[in-house]
Tab-separated table of C-alpha atoms in Angstrom:
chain	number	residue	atom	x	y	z
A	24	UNK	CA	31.389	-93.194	202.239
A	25	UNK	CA	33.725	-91.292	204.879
A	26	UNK	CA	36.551	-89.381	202.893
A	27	UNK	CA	40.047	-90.921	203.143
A	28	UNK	CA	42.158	-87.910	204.566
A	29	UNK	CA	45.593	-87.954	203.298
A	30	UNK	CA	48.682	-88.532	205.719
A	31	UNK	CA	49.536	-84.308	205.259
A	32	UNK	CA	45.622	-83.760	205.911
A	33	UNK	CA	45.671	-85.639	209.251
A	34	UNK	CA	48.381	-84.254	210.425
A	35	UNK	CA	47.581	-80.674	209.968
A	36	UNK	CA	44.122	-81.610	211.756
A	37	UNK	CA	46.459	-83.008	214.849
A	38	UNK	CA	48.547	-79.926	214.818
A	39	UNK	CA	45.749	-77.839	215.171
A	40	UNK	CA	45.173	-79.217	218.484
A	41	UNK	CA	47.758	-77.447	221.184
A	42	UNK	CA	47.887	-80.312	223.234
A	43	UNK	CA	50.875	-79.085	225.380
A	44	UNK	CA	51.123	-81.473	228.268
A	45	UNK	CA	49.904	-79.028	230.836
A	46	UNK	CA	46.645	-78.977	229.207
A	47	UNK	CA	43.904	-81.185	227.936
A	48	UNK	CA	44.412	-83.402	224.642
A	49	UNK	CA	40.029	-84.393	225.055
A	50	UNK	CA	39.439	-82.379	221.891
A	51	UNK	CA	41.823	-84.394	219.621
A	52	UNK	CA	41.396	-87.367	221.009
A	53	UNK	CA	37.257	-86.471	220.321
A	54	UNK	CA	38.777	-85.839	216.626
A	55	UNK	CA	40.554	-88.805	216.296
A	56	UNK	CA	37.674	-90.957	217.532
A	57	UNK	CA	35.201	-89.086	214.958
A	58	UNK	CA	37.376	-89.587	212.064
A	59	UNK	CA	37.889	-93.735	212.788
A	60	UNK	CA	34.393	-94.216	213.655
A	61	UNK	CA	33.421	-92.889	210.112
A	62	UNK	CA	35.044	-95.540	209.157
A	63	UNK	CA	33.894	-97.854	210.776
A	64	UNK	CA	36.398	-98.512	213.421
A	65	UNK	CA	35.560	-99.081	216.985
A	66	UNK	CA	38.124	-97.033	219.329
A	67	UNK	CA	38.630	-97.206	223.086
A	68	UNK	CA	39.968	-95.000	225.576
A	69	UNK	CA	41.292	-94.684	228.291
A	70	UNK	CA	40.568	-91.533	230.672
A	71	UNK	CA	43.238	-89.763	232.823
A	72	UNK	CA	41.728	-89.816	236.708
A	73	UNK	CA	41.599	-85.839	236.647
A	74	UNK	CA	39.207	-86.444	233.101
A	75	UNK	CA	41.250	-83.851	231.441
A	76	UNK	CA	43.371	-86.441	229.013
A	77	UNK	CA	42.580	-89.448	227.498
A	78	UNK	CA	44.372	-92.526	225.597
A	79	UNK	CA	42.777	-93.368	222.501
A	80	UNK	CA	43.662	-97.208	221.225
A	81	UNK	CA	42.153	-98.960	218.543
A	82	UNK	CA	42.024	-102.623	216.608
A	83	UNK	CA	41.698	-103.716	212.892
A	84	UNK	CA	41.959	-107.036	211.410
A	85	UNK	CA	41.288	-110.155	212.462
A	86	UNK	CA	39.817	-109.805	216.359
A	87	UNK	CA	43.423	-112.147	217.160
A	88	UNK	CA	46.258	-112.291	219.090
A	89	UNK	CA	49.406	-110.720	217.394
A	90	UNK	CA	49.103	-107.355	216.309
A	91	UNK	CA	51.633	-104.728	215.133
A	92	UNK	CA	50.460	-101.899	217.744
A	93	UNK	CA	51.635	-98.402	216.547
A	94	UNK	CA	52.419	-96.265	219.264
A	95	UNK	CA	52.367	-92.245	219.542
A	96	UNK	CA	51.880	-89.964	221.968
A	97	UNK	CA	49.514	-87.055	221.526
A	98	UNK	CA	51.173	-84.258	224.180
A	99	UNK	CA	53.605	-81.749	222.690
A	100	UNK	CA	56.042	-79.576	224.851
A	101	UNK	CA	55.143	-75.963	225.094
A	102	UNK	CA	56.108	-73.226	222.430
A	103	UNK	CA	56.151	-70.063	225.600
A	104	UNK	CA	59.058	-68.180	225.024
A	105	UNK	CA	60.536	-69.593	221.952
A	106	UNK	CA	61.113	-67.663	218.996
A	107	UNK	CA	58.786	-68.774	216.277
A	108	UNK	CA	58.678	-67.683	212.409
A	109	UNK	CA	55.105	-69.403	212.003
A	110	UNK	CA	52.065	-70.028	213.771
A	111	UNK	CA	53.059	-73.070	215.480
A	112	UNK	CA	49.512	-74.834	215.874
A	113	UNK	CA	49.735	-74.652	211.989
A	114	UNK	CA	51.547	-76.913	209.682
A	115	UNK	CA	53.397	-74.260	207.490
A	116	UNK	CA	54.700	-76.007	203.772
A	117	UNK	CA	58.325	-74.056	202.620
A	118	UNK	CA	61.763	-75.531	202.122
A	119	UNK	CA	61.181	-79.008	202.084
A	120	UNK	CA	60.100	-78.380	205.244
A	121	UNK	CA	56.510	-79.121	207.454
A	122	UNK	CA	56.838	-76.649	210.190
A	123	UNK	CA	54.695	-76.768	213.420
A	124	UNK	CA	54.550	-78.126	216.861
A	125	UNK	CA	54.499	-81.509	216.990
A	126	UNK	CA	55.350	-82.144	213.254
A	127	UNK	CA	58.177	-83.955	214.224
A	128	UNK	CA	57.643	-85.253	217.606
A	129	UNK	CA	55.379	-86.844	217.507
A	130	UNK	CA	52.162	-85.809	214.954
A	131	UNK	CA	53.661	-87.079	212.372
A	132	UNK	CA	53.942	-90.280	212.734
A	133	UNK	CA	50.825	-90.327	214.645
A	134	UNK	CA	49.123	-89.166	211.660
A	135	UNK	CA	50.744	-91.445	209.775
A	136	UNK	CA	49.345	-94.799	211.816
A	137	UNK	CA	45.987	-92.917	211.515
A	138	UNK	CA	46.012	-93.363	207.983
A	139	UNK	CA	47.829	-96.948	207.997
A	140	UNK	CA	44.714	-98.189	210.257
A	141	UNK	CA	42.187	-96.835	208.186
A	142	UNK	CA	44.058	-97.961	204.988
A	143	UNK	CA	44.639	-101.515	206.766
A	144	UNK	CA	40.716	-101.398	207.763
A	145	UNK	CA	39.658	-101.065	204.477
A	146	UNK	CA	41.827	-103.244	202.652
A	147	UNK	CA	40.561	-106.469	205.028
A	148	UNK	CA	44.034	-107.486	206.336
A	149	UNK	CA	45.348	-111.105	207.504
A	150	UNK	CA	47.247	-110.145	210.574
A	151	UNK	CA	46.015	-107.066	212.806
A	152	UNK	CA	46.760	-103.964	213.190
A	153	UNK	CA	46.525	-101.380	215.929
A	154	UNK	CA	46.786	-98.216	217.337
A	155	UNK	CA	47.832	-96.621	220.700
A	156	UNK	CA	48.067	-92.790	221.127
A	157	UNK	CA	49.284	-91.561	224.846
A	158	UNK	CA	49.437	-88.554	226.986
A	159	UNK	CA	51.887	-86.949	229.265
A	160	UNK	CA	54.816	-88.440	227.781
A	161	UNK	CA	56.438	-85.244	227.628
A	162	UNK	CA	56.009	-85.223	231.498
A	163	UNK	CA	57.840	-88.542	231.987
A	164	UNK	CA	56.629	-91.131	230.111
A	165	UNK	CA	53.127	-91.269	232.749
A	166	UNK	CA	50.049	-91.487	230.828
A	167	UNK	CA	51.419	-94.975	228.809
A	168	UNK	CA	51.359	-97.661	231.819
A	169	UNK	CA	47.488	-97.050	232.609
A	170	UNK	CA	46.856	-97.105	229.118
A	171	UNK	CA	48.839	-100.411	228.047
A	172	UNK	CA	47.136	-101.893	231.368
A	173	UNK	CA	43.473	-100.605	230.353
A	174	UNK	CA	44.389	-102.305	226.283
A	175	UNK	CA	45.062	-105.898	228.046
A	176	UNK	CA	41.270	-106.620	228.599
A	177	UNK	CA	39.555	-105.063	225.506
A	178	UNK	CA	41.934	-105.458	222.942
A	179	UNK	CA	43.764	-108.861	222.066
A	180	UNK	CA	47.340	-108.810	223.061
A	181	UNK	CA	49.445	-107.200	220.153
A	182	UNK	CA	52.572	-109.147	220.078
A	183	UNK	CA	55.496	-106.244	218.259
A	184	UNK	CA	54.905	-102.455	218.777
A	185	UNK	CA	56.529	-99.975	217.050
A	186	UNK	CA	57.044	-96.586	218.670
A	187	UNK	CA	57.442	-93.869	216.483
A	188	UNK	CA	59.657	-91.472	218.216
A	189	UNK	CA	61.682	-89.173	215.473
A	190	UNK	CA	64.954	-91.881	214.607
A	191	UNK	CA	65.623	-90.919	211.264
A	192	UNK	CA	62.939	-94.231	210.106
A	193	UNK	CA	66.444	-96.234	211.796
A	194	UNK	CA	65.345	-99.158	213.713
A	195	UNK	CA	66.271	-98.218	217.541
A	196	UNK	CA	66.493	-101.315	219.568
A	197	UNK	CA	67.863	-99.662	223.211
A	198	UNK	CA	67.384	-96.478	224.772
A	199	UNK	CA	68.665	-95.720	228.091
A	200	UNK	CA	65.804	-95.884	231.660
A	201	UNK	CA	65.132	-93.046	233.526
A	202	UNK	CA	64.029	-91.796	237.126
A	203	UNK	CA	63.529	-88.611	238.624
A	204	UNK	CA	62.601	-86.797	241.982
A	205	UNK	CA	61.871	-83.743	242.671
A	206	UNK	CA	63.515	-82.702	246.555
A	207	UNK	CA	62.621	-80.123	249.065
A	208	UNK	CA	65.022	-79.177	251.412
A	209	UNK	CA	63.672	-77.545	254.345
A	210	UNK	CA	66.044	-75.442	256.751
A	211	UNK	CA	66.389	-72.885	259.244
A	212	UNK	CA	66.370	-69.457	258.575
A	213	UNK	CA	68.757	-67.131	260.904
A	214	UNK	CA	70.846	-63.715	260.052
A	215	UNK	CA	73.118	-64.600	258.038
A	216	UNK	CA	75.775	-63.289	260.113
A	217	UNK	CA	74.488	-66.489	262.510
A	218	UNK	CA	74.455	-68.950	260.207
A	219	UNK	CA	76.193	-71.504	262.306
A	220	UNK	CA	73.220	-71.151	264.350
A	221	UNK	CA	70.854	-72.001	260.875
A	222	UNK	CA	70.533	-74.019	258.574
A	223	UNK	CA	71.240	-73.016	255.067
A	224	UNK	CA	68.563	-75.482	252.801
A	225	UNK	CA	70.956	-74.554	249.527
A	226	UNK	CA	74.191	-75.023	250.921
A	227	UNK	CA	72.600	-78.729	252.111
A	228	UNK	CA	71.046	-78.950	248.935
A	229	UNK	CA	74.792	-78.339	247.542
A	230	UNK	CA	76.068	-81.574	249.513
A	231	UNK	CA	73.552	-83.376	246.952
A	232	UNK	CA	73.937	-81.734	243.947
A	233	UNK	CA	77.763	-82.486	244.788
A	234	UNK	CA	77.147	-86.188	244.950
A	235	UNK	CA	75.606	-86.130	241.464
A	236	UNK	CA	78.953	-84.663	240.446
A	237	UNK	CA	80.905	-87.209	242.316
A	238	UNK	CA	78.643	-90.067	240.830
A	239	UNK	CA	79.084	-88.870	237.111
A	240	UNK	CA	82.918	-88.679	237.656
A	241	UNK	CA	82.749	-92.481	238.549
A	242	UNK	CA	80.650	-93.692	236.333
A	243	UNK	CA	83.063	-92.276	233.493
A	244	UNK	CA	85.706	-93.286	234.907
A	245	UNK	CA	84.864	-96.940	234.798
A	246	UNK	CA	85.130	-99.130	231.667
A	247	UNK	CA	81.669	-99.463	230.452
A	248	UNK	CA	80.164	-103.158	229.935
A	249	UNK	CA	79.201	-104.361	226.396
A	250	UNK	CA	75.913	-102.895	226.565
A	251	UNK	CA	76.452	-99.599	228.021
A	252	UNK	CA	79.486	-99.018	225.276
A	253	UNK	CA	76.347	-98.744	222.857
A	254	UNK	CA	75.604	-95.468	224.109
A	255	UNK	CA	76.409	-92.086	224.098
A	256	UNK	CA	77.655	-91.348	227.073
A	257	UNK	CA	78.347	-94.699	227.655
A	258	UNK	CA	77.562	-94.875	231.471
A	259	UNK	CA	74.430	-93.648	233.719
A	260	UNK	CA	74.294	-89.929	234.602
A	261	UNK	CA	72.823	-88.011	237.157
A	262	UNK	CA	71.485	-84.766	236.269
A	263	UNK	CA	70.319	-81.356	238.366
A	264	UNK	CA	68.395	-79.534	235.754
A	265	UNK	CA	66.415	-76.847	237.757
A	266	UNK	CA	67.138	-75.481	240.843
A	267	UNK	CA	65.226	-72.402	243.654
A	268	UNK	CA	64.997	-71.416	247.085
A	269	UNK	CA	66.120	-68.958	249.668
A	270	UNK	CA	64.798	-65.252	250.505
A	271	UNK	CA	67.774	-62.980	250.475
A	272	UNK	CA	71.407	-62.722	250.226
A	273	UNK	CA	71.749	-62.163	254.246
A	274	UNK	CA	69.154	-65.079	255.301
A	275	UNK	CA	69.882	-68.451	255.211
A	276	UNK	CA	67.774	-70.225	253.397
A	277	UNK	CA	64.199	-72.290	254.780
A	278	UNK	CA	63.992	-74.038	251.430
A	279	UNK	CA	65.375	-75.289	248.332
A	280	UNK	CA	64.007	-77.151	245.653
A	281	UNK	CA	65.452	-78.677	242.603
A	282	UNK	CA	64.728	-81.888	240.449
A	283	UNK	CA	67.642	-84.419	240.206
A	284	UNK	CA	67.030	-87.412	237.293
A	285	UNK	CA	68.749	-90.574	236.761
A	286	UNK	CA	69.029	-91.988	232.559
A	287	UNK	CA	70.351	-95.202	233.695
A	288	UNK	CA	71.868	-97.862	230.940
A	289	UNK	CA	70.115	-100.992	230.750
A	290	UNK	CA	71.083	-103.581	232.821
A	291	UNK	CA	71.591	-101.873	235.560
A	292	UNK	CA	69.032	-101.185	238.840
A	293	UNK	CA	67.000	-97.903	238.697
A	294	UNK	CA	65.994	-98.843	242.194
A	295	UNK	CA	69.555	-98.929	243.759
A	296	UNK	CA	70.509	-95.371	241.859
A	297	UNK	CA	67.247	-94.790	244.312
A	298	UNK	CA	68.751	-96.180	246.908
A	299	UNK	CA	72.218	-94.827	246.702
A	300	UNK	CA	70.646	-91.592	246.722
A	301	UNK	CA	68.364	-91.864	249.501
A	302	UNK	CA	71.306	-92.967	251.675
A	303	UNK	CA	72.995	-89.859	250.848
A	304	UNK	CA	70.137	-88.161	251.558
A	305	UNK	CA	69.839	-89.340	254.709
A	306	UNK	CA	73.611	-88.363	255.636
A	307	UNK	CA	72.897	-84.735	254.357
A	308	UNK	CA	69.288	-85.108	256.915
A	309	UNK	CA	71.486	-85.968	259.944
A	310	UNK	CA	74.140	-82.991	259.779
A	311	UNK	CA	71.081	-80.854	259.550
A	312	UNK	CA	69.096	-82.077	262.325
A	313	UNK	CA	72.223	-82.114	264.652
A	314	UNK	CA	71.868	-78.139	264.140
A	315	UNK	CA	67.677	-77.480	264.008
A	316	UNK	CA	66.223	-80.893	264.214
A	317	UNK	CA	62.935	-80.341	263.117
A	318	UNK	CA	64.809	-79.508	259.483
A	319	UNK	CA	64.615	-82.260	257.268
A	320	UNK	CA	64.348	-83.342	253.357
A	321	UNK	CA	61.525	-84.258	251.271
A	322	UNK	CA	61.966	-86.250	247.915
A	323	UNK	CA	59.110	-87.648	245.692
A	324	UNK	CA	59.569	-89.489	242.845
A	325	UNK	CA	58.514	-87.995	239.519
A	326	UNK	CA	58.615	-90.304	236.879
A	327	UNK	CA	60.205	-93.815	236.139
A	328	UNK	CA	60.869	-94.585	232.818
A	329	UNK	CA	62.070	-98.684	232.142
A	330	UNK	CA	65.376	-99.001	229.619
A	331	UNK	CA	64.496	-100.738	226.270
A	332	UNK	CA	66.871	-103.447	226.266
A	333	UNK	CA	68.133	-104.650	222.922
A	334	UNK	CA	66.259	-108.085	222.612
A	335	UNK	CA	67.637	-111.456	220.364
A	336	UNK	CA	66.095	-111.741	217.584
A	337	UNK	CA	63.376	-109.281	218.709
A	338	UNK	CA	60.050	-109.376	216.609
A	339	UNK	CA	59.410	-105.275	216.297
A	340	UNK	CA	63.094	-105.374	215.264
A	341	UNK	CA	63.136	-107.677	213.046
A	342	UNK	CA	59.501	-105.985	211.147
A	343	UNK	CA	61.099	-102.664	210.967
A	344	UNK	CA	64.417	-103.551	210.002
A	345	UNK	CA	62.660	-105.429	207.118
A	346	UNK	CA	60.147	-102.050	206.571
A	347	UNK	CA	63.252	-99.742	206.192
A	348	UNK	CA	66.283	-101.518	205.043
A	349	UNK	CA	67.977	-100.765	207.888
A	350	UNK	CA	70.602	-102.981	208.966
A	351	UNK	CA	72.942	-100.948	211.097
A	352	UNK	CA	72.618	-101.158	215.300
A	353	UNK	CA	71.018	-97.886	217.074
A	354	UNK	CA	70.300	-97.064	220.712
A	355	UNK	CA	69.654	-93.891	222.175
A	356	UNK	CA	69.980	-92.498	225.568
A	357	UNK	CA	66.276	-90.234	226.192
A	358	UNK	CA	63.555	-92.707	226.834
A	359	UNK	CA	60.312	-93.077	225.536
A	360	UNK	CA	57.237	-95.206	225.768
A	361	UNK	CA	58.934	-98.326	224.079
A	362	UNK	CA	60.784	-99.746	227.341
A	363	UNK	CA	56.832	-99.470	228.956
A	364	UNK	CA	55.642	-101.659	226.151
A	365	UNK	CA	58.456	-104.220	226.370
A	366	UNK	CA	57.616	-104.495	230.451
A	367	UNK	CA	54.346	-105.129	229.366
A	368	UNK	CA	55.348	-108.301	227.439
A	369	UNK	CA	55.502	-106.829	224.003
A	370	UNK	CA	59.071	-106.988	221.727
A	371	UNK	CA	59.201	-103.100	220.942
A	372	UNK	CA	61.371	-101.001	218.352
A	373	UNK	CA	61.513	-97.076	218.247
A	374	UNK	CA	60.876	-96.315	213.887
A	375	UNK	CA	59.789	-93.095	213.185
A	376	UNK	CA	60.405	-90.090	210.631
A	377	UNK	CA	61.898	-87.017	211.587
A	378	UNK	CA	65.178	-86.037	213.416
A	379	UNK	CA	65.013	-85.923	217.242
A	380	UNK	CA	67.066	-82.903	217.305
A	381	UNK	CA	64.317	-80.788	215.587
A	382	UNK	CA	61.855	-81.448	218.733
A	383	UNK	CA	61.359	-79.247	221.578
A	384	UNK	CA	62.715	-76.369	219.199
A	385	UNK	CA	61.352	-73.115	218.305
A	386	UNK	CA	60.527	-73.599	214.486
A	387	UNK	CA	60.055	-77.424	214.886
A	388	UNK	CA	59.530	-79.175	211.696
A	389	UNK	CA	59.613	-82.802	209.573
A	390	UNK	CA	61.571	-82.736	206.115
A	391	UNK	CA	58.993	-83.674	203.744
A	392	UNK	CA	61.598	-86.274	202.563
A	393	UNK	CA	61.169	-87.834	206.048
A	394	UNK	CA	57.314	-87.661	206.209
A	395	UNK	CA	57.572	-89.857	203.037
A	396	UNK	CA	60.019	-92.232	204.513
A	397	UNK	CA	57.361	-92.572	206.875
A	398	UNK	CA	54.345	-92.659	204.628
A	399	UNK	CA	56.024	-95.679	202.941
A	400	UNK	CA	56.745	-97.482	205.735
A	401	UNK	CA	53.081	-97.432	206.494
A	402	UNK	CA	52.281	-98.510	203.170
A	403	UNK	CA	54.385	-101.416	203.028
A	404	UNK	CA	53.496	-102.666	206.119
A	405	UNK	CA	49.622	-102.395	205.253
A	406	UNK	CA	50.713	-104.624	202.302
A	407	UNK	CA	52.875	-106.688	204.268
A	408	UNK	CA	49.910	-107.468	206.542
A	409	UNK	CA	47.690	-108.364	203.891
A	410	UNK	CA	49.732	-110.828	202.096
C-alpha cells in the first residue's frame, strides 16, 4: 500500500516546487497527480492554452452532487530581490515557525486538502469531497474560471467550496472585486523647448492618474452603504501602482505606460468603474489629438476579479463556521478565487491557516500553531463527512 505522507511531508514536497507565476507549475501538478493516483484517486486537469500550467481537480466519495470542494492555488509570487535568511524552496522548522515560499500562501493549506482527500478516500465517506488546485492567481485571479468551467462536465457539481486563502482559520464571507488595465499612452515627441507643439504621453497620462485621485477623494467622502462599512477602507479605490515612459528630461515623451486597478465593494458595477474610466479616457484622447492626431491611448484589461458577497445563510459559511468555532463577521478587501466560485453557482467561504500579512514577504512562513489549526479543521471535516 501507497505511504500516507503527513500534512508537514506534503507540504515540504509542494514547496520544493518554485512555481512562481511566471513559470510552469507542470512538475507539481505531475507530483500531485502521482501521489493521489497511488492511492487510488482519479485526478483531472485542466491545461493552460500555452501547455505550460495546469489545474489539477479531483473527486472522492460518493460519485454525487454536493461536495465540499477545497480550493488552492498552486502559483507563488517571486522571491527576486527579497532578503531571505533560508532557502526559500525549502520548508525551514525554527521558532514555531515553517519558513518558505508558499508556506503560508497558499501550500499550506493546499497540502493540507491533499491529505484530507486521501484521508477522506480511505476512510469511505457519505458526502464527497473534492479538490481544486489553480494557477496564475497571483496574476489576477486567471487560471480559476477555465478550470471551474472544465470541473462542470467531469466532476459532479460540488455545492460549498472553501478557499483557503491565509484568514487566521476565521470564516471570511466578503472580500472586495477587482479590475485592472494596463494603458499605453502614445504621444508626440518634440524638443522640449516646443512642447506646445508635442505631445507629452506622461503629462496626459497625469490627467488620468489625477482622476484616480479625484475618484478616491469621492468615494471617501461619501457615507458608505451597509455593506461597504464592512470593509477596510470602506469604499472602492482606484489604484496606480507602476508607472514608465519617456526618453529624456528635454523630450517630450512618445509613451507612457502604467497599470491602474479598481478593488470595488460588492454591490457595486465593476463594469461602470470601466466605463467611468473609459470616458475619461476618451476626454484625455481628444485634447491630444487636437495637437498630433494620430496620438492616441491604448487600455487592455488585465484581470477581473468578481466580489464575494456575504450570502444568507450561506452553506460554505455555515460548514466552516461550525469547523472553527468562529462566530464573529470577516470580510476582506484583496480578492481571491472565492467570488469565481460563487459566480459559478457555488456558496463559497475563504478558511485557511496562516496570516495574510506573512505572504508576498521575504522570510514567508506559517506558525506551526496555525498549520495545526488547519490540520484539524481537515480532520474534523473528514469525520464530519463520514458521519
Amino acid at each position: 500500500m501507497a505511504a500516507r505522507l503527513t500534512p508537514l511531508e506534503i507540504m515540504r514536497n509542494l514547496v520544493a516546487f518554485p512555481t512562481v507565476s511566471r513559470d510552469t507549475n507542470l512538475p507539481l501538478v505531475n507530483w500531485v497527480e502521482g501521489y493521489l493516483g497511488d492511492h487510488g484517486i482519479e485526478t483531472h486537469r485542466y491545461t493552460d492554452p500555452g501547455a505550460q500550467k495546469a489545474a489539477v481537480f479531483a473527486h472522492v466519495g460518493p460519485w454525487q452532487e454536493g461536495a465540499v470542494v477545497l480550493s488552492g492555488h498552486t502559483d507563488v509570487v517571486p522571491v527576486d530581490g527579497q532578503p531571505w535568511e533560508t532557502d526559500p524552496y525549502e520548508v525551514v522548522e525554527k521558532e514555531g515557525k515553517y519558513y518558505g515560499r508558499g508556506t503560508c500562501d497558499m501550500k499550506g493549506f493546499d497540502a493540507l486538502a491533499i491529505w484530507a482527500l486521501v484521508e477522506a478516500h480511505h476512510a469511505g465517506i457519505k458526502r464527497p469531497l473534492q479538490i481544486a488546485l489553480s494557477f496564475d492567481e497571483e496574476i489576477g485571479c486567471t487560471g480559476a474560471p477555465p478550470m471551474i468551467e472544465a470541473m462542470q462536465p467531469v466532476l459532479p457539481k460540488g455545492s460549498a467550496v472553501i478557499v483557503g486563502e491565509p484568514s487566521s482559520m476565521r470564516a471570511v464571507s466578503g472580500h472586495k472585486g477587482g479590475t485592472g488595465f494596463d494603458t499605453h499612452v502614445q504621444g508626440f515627441e518634440v524638443h522640449s523647448s516646443l512642447m506646445d507643439r508635442g505631445v507629452n504621453a506622461i503629462m496626459y497620462g497625469a490627467k488620468l492618474i489625477e482622476w484616480a485621485n479625484e475618484m478616491n477623494a469621492q468615494n471617501s467622502a461619501h457615507p458608505p452603504g451597509d455593506v461597504a462599512a464592512m470593509f477596510d477602507p470602506p469604499f472602492t479605490t482606484v489604484h496606480v501602482g507602476m508607472i514608465e515612459g519617456g526618453t529624456a528630461h528635454n523630450i517630450t515623451a512618445k509613451d507612457c505606460r502604467f497599470a491602474v486597478d479598481f478593488r470595488v465593494v460588492p454591490g457595486e458595477d465593476k463594469d461602470a468603474w470601466e466605463a467611468r474610466y473609459r470616458a475619461r479616457v476618451a476626454e484625455v484622447e481628444a485634447l491630444m489629438q487636437a495637437v498630433v492626431p494620430e496620438t492616441r491611448i491604448e487600455i487592455t484589461p488585465r484581470f477581473d476579479v468578481p466580489a464575494l458577497r456575504p450570502e444568507e445563510a450561506g452553506e460554505a459559511e455555515s460548514l466552516a463556521r461550525a469547523l472553527t468555532g468562529d462566530n464573529a463577521s470577516h470580510v476582506v478587501s484583496y480578492g481571491t478565487e472565492a467570488g469565481q466560485f460563487q459566480q459559478a453557482g457555488y456558496s463559497a467561504v475563504i478558511c485557511g491557516p496562516g496570516d495574510i500579512a506573512q505572504a508576498h514577504q521575504p522570510n514567508e512562513f506559517i506558525s506551526v500553531a496555525e498549520f495545526e489549526a488547519g490540520h484539524t479543521f481537515m480532520q474534523k471535516l473528514v469525520a464530519q463527512l463520514g458521519s
